[in-house]
Tab-separated table of C-alpha atoms and ligand atoms in Angstrom:
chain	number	residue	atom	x	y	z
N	1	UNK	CA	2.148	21.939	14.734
N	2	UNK	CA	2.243	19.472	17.611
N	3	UNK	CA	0.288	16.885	17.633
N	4	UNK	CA	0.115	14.741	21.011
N	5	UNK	CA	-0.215	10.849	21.645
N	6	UNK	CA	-3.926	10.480	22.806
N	7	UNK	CA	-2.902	8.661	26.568
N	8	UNK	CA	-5.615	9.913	28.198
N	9	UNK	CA	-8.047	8.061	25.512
N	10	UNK	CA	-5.493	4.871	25.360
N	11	UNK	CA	-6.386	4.518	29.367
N	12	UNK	CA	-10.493	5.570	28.500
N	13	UNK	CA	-10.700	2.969	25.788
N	14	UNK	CA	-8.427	0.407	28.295
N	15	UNK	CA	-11.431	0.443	30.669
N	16	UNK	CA	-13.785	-0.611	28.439
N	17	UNK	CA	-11.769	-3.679	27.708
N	18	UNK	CA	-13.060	-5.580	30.759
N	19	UNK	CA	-10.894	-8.329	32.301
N	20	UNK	CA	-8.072	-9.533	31.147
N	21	UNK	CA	-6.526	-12.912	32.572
N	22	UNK	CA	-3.666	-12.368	34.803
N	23	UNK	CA	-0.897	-13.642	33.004
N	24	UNK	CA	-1.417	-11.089	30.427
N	25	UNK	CA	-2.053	-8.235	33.411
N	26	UNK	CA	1.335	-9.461	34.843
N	27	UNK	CA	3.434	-9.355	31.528
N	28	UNK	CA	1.886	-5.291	31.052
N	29	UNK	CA	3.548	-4.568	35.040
N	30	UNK	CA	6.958	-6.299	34.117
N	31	UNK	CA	6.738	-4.665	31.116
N	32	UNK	CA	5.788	-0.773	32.030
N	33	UNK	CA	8.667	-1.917	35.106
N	34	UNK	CA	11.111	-2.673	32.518
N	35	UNK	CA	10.110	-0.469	29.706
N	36	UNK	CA	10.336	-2.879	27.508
N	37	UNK	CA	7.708	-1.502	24.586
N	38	UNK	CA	4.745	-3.853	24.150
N	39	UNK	CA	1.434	-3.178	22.442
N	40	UNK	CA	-1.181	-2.020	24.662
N	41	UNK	CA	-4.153	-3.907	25.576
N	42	UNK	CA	-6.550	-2.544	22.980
N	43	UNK	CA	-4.148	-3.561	20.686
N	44	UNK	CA	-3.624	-6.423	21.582
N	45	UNK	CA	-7.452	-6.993	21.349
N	46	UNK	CA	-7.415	-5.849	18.022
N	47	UNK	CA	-4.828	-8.209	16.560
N	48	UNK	CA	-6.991	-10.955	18.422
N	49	UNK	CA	-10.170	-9.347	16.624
N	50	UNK	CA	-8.583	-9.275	13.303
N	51	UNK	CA	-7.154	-12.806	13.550
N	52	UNK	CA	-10.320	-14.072	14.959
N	53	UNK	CA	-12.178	-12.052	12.187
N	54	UNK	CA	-9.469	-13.069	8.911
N	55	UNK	CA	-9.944	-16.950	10.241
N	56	UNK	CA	-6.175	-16.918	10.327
N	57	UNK	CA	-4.088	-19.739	10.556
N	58	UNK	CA	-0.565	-19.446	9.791
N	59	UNK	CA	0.478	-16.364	11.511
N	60	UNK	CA	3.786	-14.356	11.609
N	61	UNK	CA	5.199	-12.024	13.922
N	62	UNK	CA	8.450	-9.542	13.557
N	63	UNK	CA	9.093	-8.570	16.996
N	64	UNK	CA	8.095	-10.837	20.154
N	65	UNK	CA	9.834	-9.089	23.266
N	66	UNK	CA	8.388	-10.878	25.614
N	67	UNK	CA	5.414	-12.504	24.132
N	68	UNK	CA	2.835	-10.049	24.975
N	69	UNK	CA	1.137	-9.424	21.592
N	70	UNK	CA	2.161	-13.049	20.754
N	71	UNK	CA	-0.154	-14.392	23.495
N	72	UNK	CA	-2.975	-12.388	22.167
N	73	UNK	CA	-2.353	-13.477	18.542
N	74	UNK	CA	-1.964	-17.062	19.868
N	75	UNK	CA	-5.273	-17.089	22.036
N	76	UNK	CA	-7.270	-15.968	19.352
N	77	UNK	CA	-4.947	-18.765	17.001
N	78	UNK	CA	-6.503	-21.334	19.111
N	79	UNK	CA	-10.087	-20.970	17.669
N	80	UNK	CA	-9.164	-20.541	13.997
N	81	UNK	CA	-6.709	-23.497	14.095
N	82	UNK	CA	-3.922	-21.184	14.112
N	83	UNK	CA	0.088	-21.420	14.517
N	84	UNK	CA	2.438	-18.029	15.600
N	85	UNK	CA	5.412	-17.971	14.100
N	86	UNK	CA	7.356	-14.991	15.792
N	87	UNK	CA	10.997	-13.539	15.656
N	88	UNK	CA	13.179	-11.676	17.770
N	89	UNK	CA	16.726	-10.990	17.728
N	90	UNK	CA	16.754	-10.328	21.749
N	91	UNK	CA	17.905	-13.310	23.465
N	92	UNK	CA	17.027	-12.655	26.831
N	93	UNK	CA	13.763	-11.498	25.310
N	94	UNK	CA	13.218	-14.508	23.341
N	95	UNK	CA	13.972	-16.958	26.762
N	96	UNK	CA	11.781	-15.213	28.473
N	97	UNK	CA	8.555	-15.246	25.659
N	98	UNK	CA	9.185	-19.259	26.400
N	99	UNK	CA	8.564	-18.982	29.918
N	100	UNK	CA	5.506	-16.973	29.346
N	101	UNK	CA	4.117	-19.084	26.249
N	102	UNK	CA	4.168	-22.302	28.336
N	103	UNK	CA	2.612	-20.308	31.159
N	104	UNK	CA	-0.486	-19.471	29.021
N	105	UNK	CA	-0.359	-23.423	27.941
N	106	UNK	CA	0.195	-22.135	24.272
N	107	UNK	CA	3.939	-23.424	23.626
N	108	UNK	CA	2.243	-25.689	21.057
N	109	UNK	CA	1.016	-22.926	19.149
N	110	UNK	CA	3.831	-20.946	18.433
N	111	UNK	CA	7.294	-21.326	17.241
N	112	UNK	CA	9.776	-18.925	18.265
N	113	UNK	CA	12.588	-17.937	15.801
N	114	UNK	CA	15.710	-16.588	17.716
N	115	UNK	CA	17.856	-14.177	14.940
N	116	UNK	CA	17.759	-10.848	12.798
N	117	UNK	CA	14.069	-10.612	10.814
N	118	UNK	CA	16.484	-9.550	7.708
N	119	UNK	CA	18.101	-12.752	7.617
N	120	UNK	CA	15.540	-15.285	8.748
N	121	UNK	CA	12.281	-13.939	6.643
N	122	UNK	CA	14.541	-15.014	2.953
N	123	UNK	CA	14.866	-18.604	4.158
N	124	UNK	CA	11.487	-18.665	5.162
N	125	UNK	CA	9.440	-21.023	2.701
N	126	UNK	CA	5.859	-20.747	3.987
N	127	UNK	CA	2.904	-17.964	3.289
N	128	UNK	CA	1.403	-16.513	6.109
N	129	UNK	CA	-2.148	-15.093	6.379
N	130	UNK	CA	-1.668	-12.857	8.939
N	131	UNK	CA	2.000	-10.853	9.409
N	132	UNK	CA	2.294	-8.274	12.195
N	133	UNK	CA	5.447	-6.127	12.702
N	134	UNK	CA	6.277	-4.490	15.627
N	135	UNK	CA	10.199	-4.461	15.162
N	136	UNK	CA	12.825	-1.948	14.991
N	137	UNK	CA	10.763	0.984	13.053
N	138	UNK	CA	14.382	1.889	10.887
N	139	UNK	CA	14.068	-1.560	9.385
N	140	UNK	CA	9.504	-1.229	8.081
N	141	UNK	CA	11.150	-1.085	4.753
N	142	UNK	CA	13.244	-4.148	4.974
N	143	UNK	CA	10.454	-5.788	6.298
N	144	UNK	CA	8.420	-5.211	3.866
N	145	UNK	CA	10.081	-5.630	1.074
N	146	UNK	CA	11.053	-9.475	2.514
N	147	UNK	CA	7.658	-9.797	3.415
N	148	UNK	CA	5.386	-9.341	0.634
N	149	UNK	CA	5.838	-12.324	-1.242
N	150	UNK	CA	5.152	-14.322	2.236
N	151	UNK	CA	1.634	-12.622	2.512
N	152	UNK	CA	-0.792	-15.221	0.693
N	153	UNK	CA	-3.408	-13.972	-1.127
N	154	UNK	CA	-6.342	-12.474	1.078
N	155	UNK	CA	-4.177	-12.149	3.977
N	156	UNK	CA	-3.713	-9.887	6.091
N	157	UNK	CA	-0.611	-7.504	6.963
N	158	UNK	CA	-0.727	-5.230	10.091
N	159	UNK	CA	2.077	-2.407	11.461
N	160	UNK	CA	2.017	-0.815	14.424
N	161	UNK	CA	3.627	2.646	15.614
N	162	UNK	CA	3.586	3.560	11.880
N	163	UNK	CA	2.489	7.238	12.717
N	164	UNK	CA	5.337	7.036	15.775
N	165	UNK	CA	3.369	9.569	18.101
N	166	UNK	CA	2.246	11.577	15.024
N	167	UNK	CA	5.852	12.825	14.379
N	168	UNK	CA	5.651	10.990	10.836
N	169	UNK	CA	2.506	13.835	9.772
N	170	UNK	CA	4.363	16.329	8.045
N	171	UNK	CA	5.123	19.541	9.807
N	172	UNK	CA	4.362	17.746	12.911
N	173	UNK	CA	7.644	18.324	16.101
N	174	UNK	CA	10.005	15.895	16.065
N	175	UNK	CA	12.777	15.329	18.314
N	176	UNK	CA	15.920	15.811	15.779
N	177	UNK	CA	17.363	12.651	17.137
N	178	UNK	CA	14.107	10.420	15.550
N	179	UNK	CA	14.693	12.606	12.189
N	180	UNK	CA	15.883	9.192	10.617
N	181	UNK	CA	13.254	6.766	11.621
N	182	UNK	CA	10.664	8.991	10.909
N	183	UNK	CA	11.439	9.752	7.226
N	184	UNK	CA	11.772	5.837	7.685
N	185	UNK	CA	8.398	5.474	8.535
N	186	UNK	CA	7.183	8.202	5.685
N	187	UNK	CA	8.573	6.167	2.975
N	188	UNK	CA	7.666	2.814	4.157
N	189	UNK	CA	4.075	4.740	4.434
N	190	UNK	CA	4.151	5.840	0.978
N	191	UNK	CA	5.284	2.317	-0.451
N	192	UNK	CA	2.463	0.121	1.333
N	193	UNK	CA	-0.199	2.874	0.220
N	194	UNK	CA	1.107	2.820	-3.453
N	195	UNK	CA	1.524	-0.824	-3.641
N	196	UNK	CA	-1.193	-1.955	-5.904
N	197	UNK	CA	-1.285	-5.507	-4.855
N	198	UNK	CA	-2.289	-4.595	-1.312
N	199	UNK	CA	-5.569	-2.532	0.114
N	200	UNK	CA	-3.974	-0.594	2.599
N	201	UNK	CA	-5.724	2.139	5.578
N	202	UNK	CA	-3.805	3.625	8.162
N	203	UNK	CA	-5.590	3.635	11.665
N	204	UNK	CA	-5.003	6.444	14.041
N	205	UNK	CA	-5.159	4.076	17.127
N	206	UNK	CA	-2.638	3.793	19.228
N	207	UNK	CA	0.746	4.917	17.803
N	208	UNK	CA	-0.977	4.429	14.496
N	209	UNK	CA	-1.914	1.119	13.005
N	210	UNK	CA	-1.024	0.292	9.144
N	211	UNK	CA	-3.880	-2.923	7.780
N	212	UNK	CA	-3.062	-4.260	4.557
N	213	UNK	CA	-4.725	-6.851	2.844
N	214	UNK	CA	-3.025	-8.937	0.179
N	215	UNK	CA	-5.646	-8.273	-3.188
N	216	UNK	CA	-6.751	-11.984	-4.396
N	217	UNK	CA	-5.915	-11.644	-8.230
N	218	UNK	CA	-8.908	-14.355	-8.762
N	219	UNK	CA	-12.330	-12.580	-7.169
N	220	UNK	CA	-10.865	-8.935	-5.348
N	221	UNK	CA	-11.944	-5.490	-6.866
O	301	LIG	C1	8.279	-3.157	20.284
O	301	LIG	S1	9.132	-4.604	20.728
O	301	LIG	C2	7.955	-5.861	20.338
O	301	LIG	C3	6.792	-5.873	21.279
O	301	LIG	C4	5.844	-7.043	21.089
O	301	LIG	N1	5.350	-7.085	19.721
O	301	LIG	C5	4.670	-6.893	22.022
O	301	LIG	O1	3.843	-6.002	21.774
O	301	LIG	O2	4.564	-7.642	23.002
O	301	LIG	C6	10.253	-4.732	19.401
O	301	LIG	C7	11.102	-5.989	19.422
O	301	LIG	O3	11.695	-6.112	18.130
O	301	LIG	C8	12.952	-6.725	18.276
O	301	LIG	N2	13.737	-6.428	17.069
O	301	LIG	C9	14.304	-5.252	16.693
O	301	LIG	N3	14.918	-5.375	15.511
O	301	LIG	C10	14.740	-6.663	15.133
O	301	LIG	C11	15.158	-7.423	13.998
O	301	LIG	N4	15.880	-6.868	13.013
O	301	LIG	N5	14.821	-8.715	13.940
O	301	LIG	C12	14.094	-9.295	14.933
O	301	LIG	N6	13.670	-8.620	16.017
O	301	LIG	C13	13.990	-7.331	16.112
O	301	LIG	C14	13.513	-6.129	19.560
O	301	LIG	O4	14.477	-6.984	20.119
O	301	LIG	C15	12.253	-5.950	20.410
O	301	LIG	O5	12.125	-6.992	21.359
């Protein structure tokens, strides 16, 4: 069985976007230029959605690059009251996210953390409503495992590429040389599903989109 990455519907579902400003346009050309892997735009507008719709304020992201995703987590931060707090281990990457934030006027609402997600998310002391990770997909499970006791209850935990172009459905062709990450994937899969203090559903959108929310012991199902 092969199952193929929907493109065609990725660009469809692009048009209906409308707009966007033209820093953001600019980062998605230096970015396709570079191939440096950044959500795309309907993603982006989802996290904004889902921020927007969670009222999120403190905010954490595994995996800036360049700041693309963190600018649309940030814009939509700015009408909930919001901070980012995102991490990269790429210092180039990281230098340059700076340049962009304080192009977009948002360097007040996010904190950038230069280092290894493994070794900054133990020392981190705050809960987040809103984690996204878009890291290296080998390490989901480390993630995750550092990450659930920073989700606050109620909040929200969202994972892209988690279906990595549909290689992760059983049966499905994978290049041998992605044989690791994808049984990666399948496991950190099956954990987040099975966890019972999350509600977890796994969207088909894009490369596949995990959305977790953190069951409130006090007044959830
Ligand atoms: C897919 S890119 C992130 C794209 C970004 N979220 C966006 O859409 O604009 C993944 C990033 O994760 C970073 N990364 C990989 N492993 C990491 C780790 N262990 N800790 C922190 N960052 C990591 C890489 O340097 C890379 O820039």
């Amino acid at each position: 069985m092969v199952l193929f990455y929907p493109f065609e519907m990725e660009q469809y579902l692009e048009t209906l976007l409308g707009e966007r400003d033209p820093l953001l346009r600019e980062m998605e050309e230096q970015a396709l230029k570079e191939t440096i892997p950044v959500v795309t735009p309907m993603i982006g507008n989802f996290l904004n959605l889902l921020v927007h719709m969670g009222k999120a304020q403190a905010i954490l992201e595994i995996g800036t690059a360049i700041g693309y995703s963190t600018i649309w987590l940030a814009r939509a931060a700015e009408t909930t009251g919001g901070h980012v707090t995102t991490i990269d281990l790429n210092k180039d990457r990281c230098a340059r996210a700076l340049i962009y934030f304080e192009r977009a006027g948002l360097q007040n609402l996010i904190t950038a953390l230069e280092g290894d997600a493994r070794k900054i998310l133990p020392v981190l002391n705050s809960r987040f409503d809103f984690v996204f990770i878009d890291a290296a997909k080998g390490e989901y499970l480390e993630y995750l495992n550092l990450i659930y006791h920073l989700i606050a209850p109620g909040g929200l935990l969202v994972v892209d590429n988690v279906l990595f172009r549909g290689w992760v459905v059983p049966g499905s062709a994978i290049t041998p040389k992605y044989d690791r990450m994808v049984n990666g994937l399948r496991r950190f899969l099956d954990d987040l599903c099975q966890n019972r203090d999350f509600i977890t559903t796994v969207l088909p959108f894009g490369d596949g989109m995990s959305v977790s929310r953190r069951l409130n012991a006090k007044c959830d199902i």
